């Protein structure tokens, strides 16, 4: 059973378009993180959201944590080819970050 | 500050063999976690070590084991390799303060192919 469901699995868009990636669960998480992974590299942390309803912005990326801390979304405005990669959400339960539960990821391709 | 390093980067083994992978965390980090990444299952947690002790463990068979040394470097071992063990093995380090806001830093991974 996958505790964190990400959708869509694949997304191919043109440069300049907007997109939203979703991360849903029936479980409550202490925090939720978003990572981006490029081929041949490990995931790189983009943001951590902790409070239900929290919204964080990172340039053209907007992250939201659901009120019940069970779901999250990542919205990218005016996507660029450099945004191409695998976007992963990961939830932490309890007090330790050493045991993250990952979604399977959304593979984003932004064409120029 | 040097990042997390993993060796080797690529490895080819045959079924039944065993393999040892190494991870050097960021200086000052005391927690090292290991993950297995496959196209079908995504990233799955294997175990976490903190101060040379296993602090958390995922749902993997006993063929998967690990250890951590006094300098925080960690190794994971997979015995009696199976074809399904082919994957990217990632390690991540953090300060280990057991805070859910703490950041984990991932290494580039070791890609293991079992033939």
Short mmCIF file of C-alpha atoms in Angstrom, two decimals, chain A residues 2 30-31 33 35 37 40-43 45 48 50 86 88 92 94-100 102 104, chain B residues 9 31 33 35 37 40-43 45 48 55-56 88 90 98-104 106-108:
data_model
loop_
_atom_site.label_atom_id
_atom_site.label_comp_id
_atom_site.label_asym_id
_atom_site.label_seq_id
_atom_site.Cartn_x
_atom_site.Cartn_y
_atom_site.Cartn_z
CA UNK A 2 1.43 3.35 -1.08
CA UNK A 30 4.27 15.83 11.07
CA UNK A 31 5.78 17.51 8.06
CA UNK A 33 8.76 17.74 2.07
CA UNK A 35 12.24 17.19 -3.51
CA UNK A 37 15.65 14.69 -8.49
CA UNK A 40 22.10 10.46 -11.96
CA UNK A 41 21.67 12.48 -8.80
CA UNK A 42 20.02 12.16 -5.43
CA UNK A 43 16.90 14.12 -4.48
CA UNK A 45 15.11 19.29 -0.91
CA UNK A 48 9.43 21.58 4.10
CA UNK A 50 4.87 21.82 8.76
CA UNK A 86 11.32 14.06 -10.95
CA UNK A 88 8.93 13.75 -5.04
CA UNK A 92 7.64 12.43 8.09
CA UNK A 94 6.69 11.24 14.51
CA UNK A 95 9.76 13.09 15.63
CA UNK A 96 12.39 11.58 13.38
CA UNK A 97 13.27 12.65 9.88
CA UNK A 98 15.24 9.50 9.41
CA UNK A 99 12.21 7.59 8.19
CA UNK A 100 10.61 9.44 5.33
CA UNK A 102 8.02 8.94 -0.30
CA UNK A 104 6.47 7.56 -6.37
CA UNK B 9 28.65 4.79 -8.04
CA UNK B 31 22.37 10.40 11.18
CA UNK B 33 19.53 6.86 6.33
CA UNK B 35 16.79 4.19 0.74
CA UNK B 37 14.78 3.52 -5.37
CA UNK B 40 8.08 0.34 -9.71
CA UNK B 41 8.19 1.07 -5.98
CA UNK B 42 9.81 4.49 -5.88
CA UNK B 43 11.93 5.45 -2.90
CA UNK B 45 13.21 3.49 3.45
CA UNK B 48 18.54 4.83 9.74
CA UNK B 55 17.32 3.97 15.11
CA UNK B 56 14.65 3.13 12.52
CA UNK B 88 19.52 2.90 -7.03
CA UNK B 90 20.59 6.34 -1.84
CA UNK B 98 15.10 13.89 15.55
CA UNK B 99 13.20 16.98 14.53
CA UNK B 100 10.60 16.66 11.81
CA UNK B 101 11.81 19.95 10.39
CA UNK B 102 15.36 18.74 9.95
CA UNK B 103 16.76 18.57 6.44
CA UNK B 104 18.17 15.41 4.96
CA UNK B 106 21.05 12.93 -0.24
CA UNK B 107 24.08 11.49 -1.95
CA UNK B 108 24.16 10.71 -5.69
#
